[in-house]
Amino acid sequence: MMLILVLIIGIIVYFVGPFRTSEDVITQWASAVTRQGECVILRDEQVVVSDSTVRIEYVATENTVVSAGDTIAYFYTTGYSESLLTRLETTRSNIQTYHRQLLGTIVDNNLDRLETIISLSAQDFKGMATLQNRGNLRTIIEQLQTSMVDRQEYLRANKRDDVRLTKLYDEENTRLSSIRSWRKESNAKTGGVVSFYLDGYETDLSANNIDDITIADLEAARNGVQLGSTKSILTGGMYRIVDQDNWAVALTITSGTWNPVVGQTYYLTFEGYEDLMYTGTVTDVRKSSGTVMAVFSMQEPIGPLIYKRTAGVTLSISLSSLAVHTRSIARVNDQDGIWLYDVPGGTFVPVDILSVDGSMALIQPRVEGALQAGQRVLIK
């Protein structure tokens, strides 16, 4: 009789007593998640740097697609000097003076016409070489050389050539060739979009070295602080070729309720470009001192964001996943999880908390298939 009484008391204590363990049930839950923060845009961009260039003449047009091998610009090196231009003008003056000596009082309209063409071309050349005028310097040089050859051939055909005149012609060509050596043709090493605007972060914050980028690097870029290569690019960077299809977005948020998971796909809109919606997939997640860093591999061409390094961004995603009450979440050895009530005392199952919607925590088990809707969970 006493044994039966003890058993009855034990049953009552288990179900209604202070030592009873609460339970929850895993459910299927749908939720729309939105997050906002400041992001850093990471691009695959090849930067051409030159320390000896004193002037650049652009051939390609800003923000246009170029192919490997296309001429992007002409660089004028430190050999450029006003004295070379002065010597060329002096030689040309000597040629004209000697022409007058040879011809005397003879009027030669054809020769005058050729000299006028050369004079006009030379003026255009000097104007562009000294940055006083704008235009295509290559075309002007070709016109000047053609005019010089035409003049020389005309004089030879009319038997007005002699040793001194030939020497002056050679000197004129040498001067012009020396000037042409200032200019180096720069060609695209790869295809992409060309841009002559650089911010200095092209090498350090690249879509190709994401593994080496830290949360501190992102914070530095947002505050305009220089990184390892920033100064050298700002000093000697000439232009960049951007792969518009290979780029990423790195976002940091200080929040305990947002836990992005690798493989999730979000919609992203950027401040100032709200009419454009991009799609990005989480490829990397890092956490440090309460800050969550997520890297998104972007799936559309970069478009106008080719000129942005930092921007406000809004993330949105529709989640449908398993969920439990937030009180069911336990933490064991710094790992979030739930106690699945499959055996007395339960089994700890590690989970990622995808989001918190009110009192419900949307979860994803670390081991696929480890949890199902309808299973009971112990609340400890």
Short mmCIF file of C-alpha atoms in Angstrom, two decimals:
data_model
loop_
_atom_site.label_atom_id
_atom_site.label_comp_id
_atom_site.label_asym_id
_atom_site.label_seq_id
_atom_site.Cartn_x
_atom_site.Cartn_y
_atom_site.Cartn_z
CA MET A 1 0.00 0.00 0.00
CA MET A 2 2.82 2.38 0.89
CA LEU A 3 4.56 1.63 -2.44
CA ILE A 4 1.45 2.50 -4.42
CA LEU A 5 1.12 5.80 -2.55
CA VAL A 6 4.73 6.75 -3.34
CA LEU A 7 4.17 6.05 -7.04
CA ILE A 8 1.05 8.21 -7.14
CA ILE A 9 2.83 11.09 -5.44
CA GLY A 10 5.75 10.79 -7.91
CA ILE A 11 3.41 10.96 -10.90
CA ILE A 12 1.68 14.05 -9.50
CA VAL A 13 4.99 15.79 -8.81
CA TYR A 14 6.21 15.03 -12.35
CA PHE A 15 3.21 16.53 -14.08
CA VAL A 16 2.33 19.46 -11.83
CA GLY A 17 5.28 19.91 -9.50
CA PRO A 18 8.09 22.43 -9.59
CA PHE A 19 10.50 19.99 -11.26
CA ARG A 20 8.41 19.50 -14.38
CA THR A 21 10.32 20.45 -17.59
CA SER A 22 8.37 22.62 -20.10
CA GLU A 23 8.06 21.60 -23.72
CA ASP A 24 7.63 23.27 -27.10
CA VAL A 25 6.77 21.96 -30.56
CA ILE A 26 8.73 22.63 -33.74
CA THR A 27 6.55 24.35 -36.31
CA GLN A 28 6.86 25.50 -39.91
CA TRP A 29 7.04 29.30 -40.06
CA ALA A 30 7.09 31.91 -42.86
CA SER A 31 8.52 35.37 -42.34
CA ALA A 32 9.69 38.37 -44.37
CA VAL A 33 13.04 39.62 -43.08
CA THR A 34 14.42 43.10 -43.80
CA ARG A 35 17.75 44.51 -42.65
CA GLN A 36 19.51 47.80 -43.28
CA GLY A 37 23.13 48.73 -42.95
CA GLU A 38 26.23 50.23 -44.54
CA CYS A 39 28.01 48.07 -47.08
CA VAL A 40 31.30 48.11 -48.96
CA ILE A 41 31.30 47.19 -52.65
CA LEU A 42 34.06 44.85 -53.81
CA ARG A 43 34.87 44.71 -57.52
CA ASP A 44 37.20 42.77 -59.80
CA GLU A 45 39.10 45.69 -61.31
CA GLN A 46 42.52 45.79 -62.92
CA VAL A 47 44.35 49.07 -62.26
CA VAL A 48 47.08 50.42 -64.54
CA VAL A 49 49.66 52.40 -62.57
CA SER A 50 52.50 54.54 -63.94
CA ASP A 51 55.00 56.53 -61.90
CA SER A 52 56.65 58.24 -64.89
CA THR A 53 53.58 59.65 -66.63
CA VAL A 54 53.23 63.42 -66.62
CA ARG A 55 50.21 63.56 -68.90
CA ILE A 56 47.56 61.18 -70.21
CA GLU A 57 45.54 61.34 -73.42
CA TYR A 58 42.37 59.26 -73.25
CA VAL A 59 41.37 57.26 -76.30
CA ALA A 60 38.65 55.06 -74.83
CA THR A 61 35.49 56.63 -73.48
CA GLU A 62 34.59 56.55 -69.80
CA ASN A 63 32.26 53.70 -68.72
CA THR A 64 32.33 51.85 -72.03
CA VAL A 65 33.02 48.18 -72.68
CA VAL A 66 36.49 47.41 -74.08
CA SER A 67 38.14 44.19 -75.19
CA ALA A 68 41.59 42.88 -74.38
CA GLY A 69 44.12 44.67 -76.58
CA ASP A 70 42.05 47.81 -77.17
CA THR A 71 43.94 51.09 -76.87
CA ILE A 72 42.79 52.86 -73.72
CA ALA A 73 45.10 55.87 -73.52
CA TYR A 74 48.47 57.34 -74.41
CA PHE A 75 50.88 58.12 -71.59
CA TYR A 76 53.42 60.92 -71.91
CA THR A 77 56.50 60.13 -69.87
CA THR A 78 58.90 62.36 -67.98
CA GLY A 79 60.94 62.86 -71.18
CA TYR A 80 58.33 65.41 -72.19
CA SER A 81 59.68 68.96 -72.13
CA GLU A 82 59.01 72.32 -73.66
CA SER A 83 62.60 72.48 -74.94
CA LEU A 84 61.97 69.67 -77.44
CA LEU A 85 59.02 71.56 -78.85
CA THR A 86 61.15 74.71 -79.07
CA ARG A 87 63.88 72.85 -80.98
CA LEU A 88 61.33 71.48 -83.43
CA GLU A 89 59.99 74.98 -84.07
CA THR A 90 63.54 76.29 -84.52
CA THR A 91 64.32 73.60 -87.10
CA ARG A 92 61.11 74.36 -88.98
CA SER A 93 62.00 78.06 -88.98
CA ASN A 94 65.45 77.23 -90.39
CA ILE A 95 63.84 75.20 -93.17
CA GLN A 96 61.55 78.07 -94.12
CA THR A 97 64.46 80.54 -94.10
CA TYR A 98 66.57 78.32 -96.31
CA HIS A 99 63.63 77.83 -98.69
CA ARG A 100 63.49 81.57 -99.18
CA GLN A 101 67.22 81.65 -99.89
CA LEU A 102 66.89 78.88 -102.49
CA LEU A 103 63.82 80.30 -104.17
CA GLY A 104 64.78 83.95 -103.99
CA THR A 105 61.92 85.98 -105.39
CA ILE A 106 60.23 83.01 -107.09
CA VAL A 107 56.57 82.67 -106.18
CA ASP A 108 55.49 79.06 -105.61
CA ASN A 109 51.89 78.82 -104.54
CA ASN A 110 52.01 75.04 -104.12
CA LEU A 111 54.97 75.26 -101.75
CA ASP A 112 53.26 78.09 -99.86
CA ARG A 113 50.17 75.92 -99.50
CA LEU A 114 52.23 73.00 -98.15
CA GLU A 115 54.00 75.30 -95.71
CA THR A 116 50.66 76.66 -94.50
CA ILE A 117 49.35 73.14 -93.86
CA ILE A 118 52.50 72.27 -91.91
CA SER A 119 52.30 75.50 -89.94
CA LEU A 120 48.68 74.90 -88.95
CA SER A 121 49.36 71.26 -88.01
CA ALA A 122 52.39 72.30 -85.98
CA GLN A 123 50.32 74.86 -84.09
CA ASP A 124 47.66 72.26 -83.31
CA PHE A 125 50.36 69.84 -82.20
CA LYS A 126 51.97 72.35 -79.87
CA GLY A 127 48.59 73.35 -78.42
CA MET A 128 47.73 69.77 -77.49
CA ALA A 129 51.23 68.89 -76.31
CA THR A 130 51.14 71.83 -73.91
CA LEU A 131 47.52 71.09 -72.84
CA GLN A 132 46.25 74.38 -74.32
CA ASN A 133 43.96 72.58 -76.78
CA ARG A 134 42.05 69.30 -76.74
CA GLY A 135 41.90 66.72 -79.52
CA ASN A 136 43.47 63.55 -80.85
CA LEU A 137 47.22 64.06 -80.71
CA ARG A 138 47.90 60.91 -82.73
CA THR A 139 45.89 62.26 -85.66
CA ILE A 140 47.65 65.63 -85.51
CA ILE A 141 51.10 64.00 -85.51
CA GLU A 142 50.15 61.85 -88.49
CA GLN A 143 48.90 64.95 -90.34
CA LEU A 144 52.09 66.84 -89.54
CA GLN A 145 54.33 64.02 -90.72
CA THR A 146 52.31 63.55 -93.91
CA SER A 147 52.54 67.27 -94.67
CA MET A 148 56.31 67.23 -94.10
CA VAL A 149 56.74 64.29 -96.48
CA ASP A 150 54.54 65.97 -99.11
CA ARG A 151 56.62 69.13 -98.91
CA GLN A 152 59.89 67.24 -99.20
CA GLU A 153 58.67 65.23 -102.19
CA TYR A 154 57.43 68.38 -103.91
CA LEU A 155 60.78 70.12 -103.54
CA ARG A 156 62.66 67.08 -104.82
CA ALA A 157 60.33 66.79 -107.81
CA ASN A 158 61.04 70.44 -108.64
CA LYS A 159 64.82 70.00 -108.26
CA ARG A 160 65.10 72.32 -105.33
CA ASP A 161 66.73 69.81 -103.01
CA ASP A 162 70.31 70.00 -101.80
CA VAL A 163 72.50 68.53 -99.04
CA ARG A 164 71.77 71.23 -96.50
CA LEU A 165 68.03 71.03 -97.08
CA THR A 166 68.12 67.24 -96.73
CA LYS A 167 69.98 67.62 -93.45
CA LEU A 168 67.35 70.03 -92.19
CA TYR A 169 64.59 67.59 -93.18
CA ASP A 170 66.33 64.78 -91.31
CA GLU A 171 66.73 67.02 -88.27
CA GLU A 172 63.02 67.89 -88.41
CA ASN A 173 62.04 64.19 -88.51
CA THR A 174 64.42 63.39 -85.67
CA ARG A 175 62.90 66.12 -83.51
CA LEU A 176 59.39 64.86 -84.16
CA SER A 177 60.38 61.22 -83.54
CA SER A 178 61.95 62.26 -80.24
CA ILE A 179 58.71 63.93 -79.24
CA ARG A 180 56.72 60.84 -80.24
CA SER A 181 58.88 58.75 -77.89
CA TRP A 182 57.25 60.56 -74.97
CA ARG A 183 54.05 58.79 -75.76
CA LYS A 184 53.42 55.17 -74.74
CA GLU A 185 50.35 53.32 -75.89
CA SER A 186 48.45 51.61 -73.08
CA ASN A 187 46.23 48.69 -74.04
CA ALA A 188 43.62 46.79 -72.04
CA LYS A 189 45.03 43.55 -70.66
CA THR A 190 41.55 42.15 -70.17
CA GLY A 191 38.02 42.92 -71.28
CA GLY A 192 35.62 44.92 -69.14
CA VAL A 193 34.33 48.41 -68.48
CA VAL A 194 36.94 51.18 -68.55
CA SER A 195 36.93 53.98 -66.01
CA PHE A 196 39.37 56.76 -65.27
CA TYR A 197 37.99 57.41 -61.78
CA LEU A 198 39.79 55.66 -58.92
CA ASP A 199 39.33 55.74 -55.14
CA GLY A 200 42.52 53.91 -54.11
CA TYR A 201 40.79 50.80 -52.73
CA GLU A 202 40.74 48.89 -56.03
CA THR A 203 43.47 46.43 -55.00
CA ASP A 204 42.84 46.06 -51.27
CA LEU A 205 39.05 45.72 -51.51
CA SER A 206 38.74 43.31 -54.41
CA ALA A 207 36.16 40.62 -55.07
CA ASN A 208 39.10 38.29 -55.65
CA ASN A 209 40.70 38.62 -52.20
CA ILE A 210 37.62 38.42 -49.98
CA ASP A 211 39.33 35.93 -47.66
CA ASP A 212 41.93 38.56 -46.74
CA ILE A 213 39.46 41.39 -46.08
CA THR A 214 38.63 41.99 -42.43
CA ILE A 215 35.81 43.78 -40.64
CA ALA A 216 38.40 46.45 -39.73
CA ASP A 217 39.19 46.96 -43.44
CA LEU A 218 35.52 47.57 -44.18
CA GLU A 219 35.27 50.02 -41.30
CA ALA A 220 38.37 51.85 -42.58
CA ALA A 221 36.93 52.18 -46.08
CA ARG A 222 33.64 53.53 -44.76
CA ASN A 223 35.59 56.20 -42.82
CA GLY A 224 37.86 57.05 -45.75
CA VAL A 225 40.97 55.64 -44.06
CA GLN A 226 43.75 54.48 -46.41
CA LEU A 227 44.68 50.82 -46.65
CA GLY A 228 47.90 49.24 -47.90
CA SER A 229 47.70 50.19 -51.58
CA THR A 230 45.45 53.23 -51.39
CA LYS A 231 48.15 55.90 -51.56
CA SER A 232 50.11 54.35 -54.45
CA ILE A 233 46.97 53.96 -56.57
CA LEU A 234 45.82 57.50 -55.90
CA THR A 235 49.30 58.75 -56.82
CA GLY A 236 50.06 56.70 -59.93
CA GLY A 237 46.77 55.13 -61.00
CA MET A 238 45.90 55.87 -64.63
CA TYR A 239 42.70 53.89 -65.18
CA ARG A 240 40.92 50.66 -64.30
CA ILE A 241 39.21 47.87 -66.23
CA VAL A 242 36.22 46.53 -64.29
CA ASP A 243 34.67 43.09 -64.71
CA GLN A 244 31.03 44.13 -64.42
CA ASP A 245 29.87 40.57 -63.74
CA ASN A 246 32.28 39.67 -60.92
CA TRP A 247 31.57 41.74 -57.83
CA ALA A 248 30.45 41.36 -54.25
CA VAL A 249 28.94 43.29 -51.37
CA ALA A 250 30.29 43.09 -47.81
CA LEU A 251 27.88 44.15 -45.08
CA THR A 252 28.41 44.44 -41.33
CA ILE A 253 25.55 44.70 -38.86
CA THR A 254 25.73 44.82 -35.09
CA SER A 255 22.70 42.76 -34.21
CA GLY A 256 22.02 39.60 -32.33
CA THR A 257 18.83 38.88 -34.26
CA TRP A 258 20.32 38.55 -37.76
CA ASN A 259 22.23 35.41 -38.64
CA PRO A 260 22.78 35.06 -42.38
CA VAL A 261 23.60 31.58 -43.60
CA VAL A 262 25.85 30.67 -46.52
CA GLY A 263 23.70 29.87 -49.53
CA GLN A 264 20.81 32.19 -48.68
CA THR A 265 19.71 34.53 -51.49
CA TYR A 266 18.70 38.10 -50.65
CA TYR A 267 17.32 41.03 -52.59
CA LEU A 268 19.43 44.17 -52.22
CA THR A 269 18.60 47.80 -52.95
CA PHE A 270 21.16 50.57 -52.52
CA GLU A 271 20.63 54.09 -51.25
CA GLY A 272 20.31 56.45 -54.18
CA TYR A 273 19.50 53.60 -56.56
CA GLU A 274 16.21 52.41 -55.12
CA ASP A 275 14.79 51.79 -58.59
CA LEU A 276 17.34 49.00 -59.10
CA MET A 277 17.03 45.66 -57.31
CA TYR A 278 19.97 43.30 -57.21
CA THR A 279 20.16 39.66 -56.14
CA GLY A 280 22.99 38.41 -53.96
CA THR A 281 23.86 35.05 -52.44
CA VAL A 282 25.64 34.78 -49.09
CA THR A 283 29.08 33.23 -49.62
CA ASP A 284 30.81 34.06 -46.33
CA VAL A 285 29.72 34.89 -42.78
CA ARG A 286 31.99 36.06 -39.96
CA LYS A 287 31.24 37.22 -36.43
CA SER A 288 33.40 39.31 -34.14
CA SER A 289 32.49 41.07 -30.88
CA GLY A 290 28.80 41.18 -31.66
CA THR A 291 29.29 42.29 -35.27
CA VAL A 292 28.11 40.10 -38.12
CA MET A 293 29.85 40.37 -41.48
CA ALA A 294 28.21 38.82 -44.52
CA VAL A 295 29.59 38.73 -48.06
CA PHE A 296 27.16 38.53 -50.96
CA SER A 297 28.14 37.33 -54.41
CA MET A 298 26.12 39.49 -56.79
CA GLN A 299 24.30 38.00 -59.74
CA GLU A 300 23.56 41.00 -61.99
CA PRO A 301 25.92 43.39 -63.85
CA ILE A 302 27.20 46.11 -61.56
CA GLY A 303 25.76 49.02 -63.55
CA PRO A 304 26.05 52.46 -61.89
CA LEU A 305 27.59 50.97 -58.74
CA ILE A 306 30.88 50.94 -60.62
CA TYR A 307 31.39 54.37 -59.07
CA LYS A 308 30.34 53.47 -55.50
CA ARG A 309 32.58 52.05 -52.77
CA THR A 310 30.29 52.43 -49.77
CA ALA A 311 26.53 52.75 -49.68
CA GLY A 312 23.49 52.27 -47.51
CA VAL A 313 21.82 48.97 -48.40
CA THR A 314 18.52 47.31 -47.60
CA LEU A 315 18.34 43.50 -47.55
CA SER A 316 15.13 41.54 -47.86
CA ILE A 317 14.37 37.84 -47.89
CA SER A 318 11.29 35.66 -47.52
CA LEU A 319 12.06 32.82 -45.15
CA SER A 320 10.12 29.62 -44.68
CA SER A 321 11.74 27.39 -42.15
CA LEU A 322 11.37 25.46 -38.92
CA ALA A 323 10.68 27.59 -35.87
CA VAL A 324 10.46 27.32 -32.11
CA HIS A 325 9.64 29.74 -29.33
CA THR A 326 12.68 31.84 -28.44
CA ARG A 327 12.64 30.36 -24.92
CA SER A 328 13.40 26.97 -26.50
CA ILE A 329 16.81 28.16 -27.73
CA ALA A 330 19.63 26.89 -25.58
CA ARG A 331 23.36 27.59 -25.77
CA VAL A 332 25.90 24.87 -25.13
CA ASN A 333 29.62 25.46 -25.58
CA ASP A 334 28.96 28.74 -27.42
CA GLN A 335 26.67 26.98 -29.89
CA ASP A 336 22.97 27.75 -30.32
CA GLY A 337 20.66 24.75 -30.41
CA ILE A 338 17.53 23.12 -29.09
CA TRP A 339 16.97 20.12 -26.83
CA LEU A 340 15.08 17.60 -28.96
CA TYR A 341 12.80 15.50 -26.73
CA ASP A 342 13.58 12.15 -28.32
CA VAL A 343 15.04 10.49 -25.19
CA PRO A 344 14.72 11.24 -21.46
CA GLY A 345 16.64 14.49 -20.87
CA GLY A 346 16.63 15.27 -24.62
CA THR A 347 19.34 15.48 -27.26
CA PHE A 348 21.08 18.78 -27.99
CA VAL A 349 20.80 19.61 -31.70
CA PRO A 350 22.93 22.57 -32.95
CA VAL A 351 21.02 25.08 -35.09
CA ASP A 352 21.55 28.40 -36.87
CA ILE A 353 19.06 31.08 -35.92
CA LEU A 354 18.01 32.57 -39.24
CA SER A 355 15.85 35.31 -37.77
CA VAL A 356 13.65 36.22 -34.85
CA ASP A 357 10.03 37.07 -35.67
CA GLY A 358 8.39 38.30 -32.50
CA SER A 359 8.59 35.44 -30.02
CA MET A 360 9.47 32.86 -32.69
CA ALA A 361 12.99 31.93 -33.68
CA LEU A 362 13.40 30.66 -37.24
CA ILE A 363 16.00 27.92 -37.17
CA GLN A 364 17.99 25.70 -39.46
CA PRO A 365 19.69 22.57 -38.10
CA ARG A 366 23.42 22.37 -38.66
CA VAL A 367 22.89 18.79 -39.87
CA GLU A 368 20.37 18.60 -42.69
CA GLY A 369 17.29 16.59 -41.81
CA ALA A 370 18.06 16.50 -38.09
CA LEU A 371 14.79 18.24 -37.20
CA GLN A 372 11.22 18.13 -38.47
CA ALA A 373 8.02 20.04 -37.84
CA GLY A 374 5.93 18.45 -35.09
CA GLN A 375 8.81 17.19 -32.98
CA ARG A 376 8.83 18.10 -29.31
CA VAL A 377 11.52 20.29 -27.74
CA LEU A 378 12.50 20.55 -24.09
CA ILE A 379 12.75 24.02 -22.56
CA LYS A 380 15.49 23.94 -19.98
#
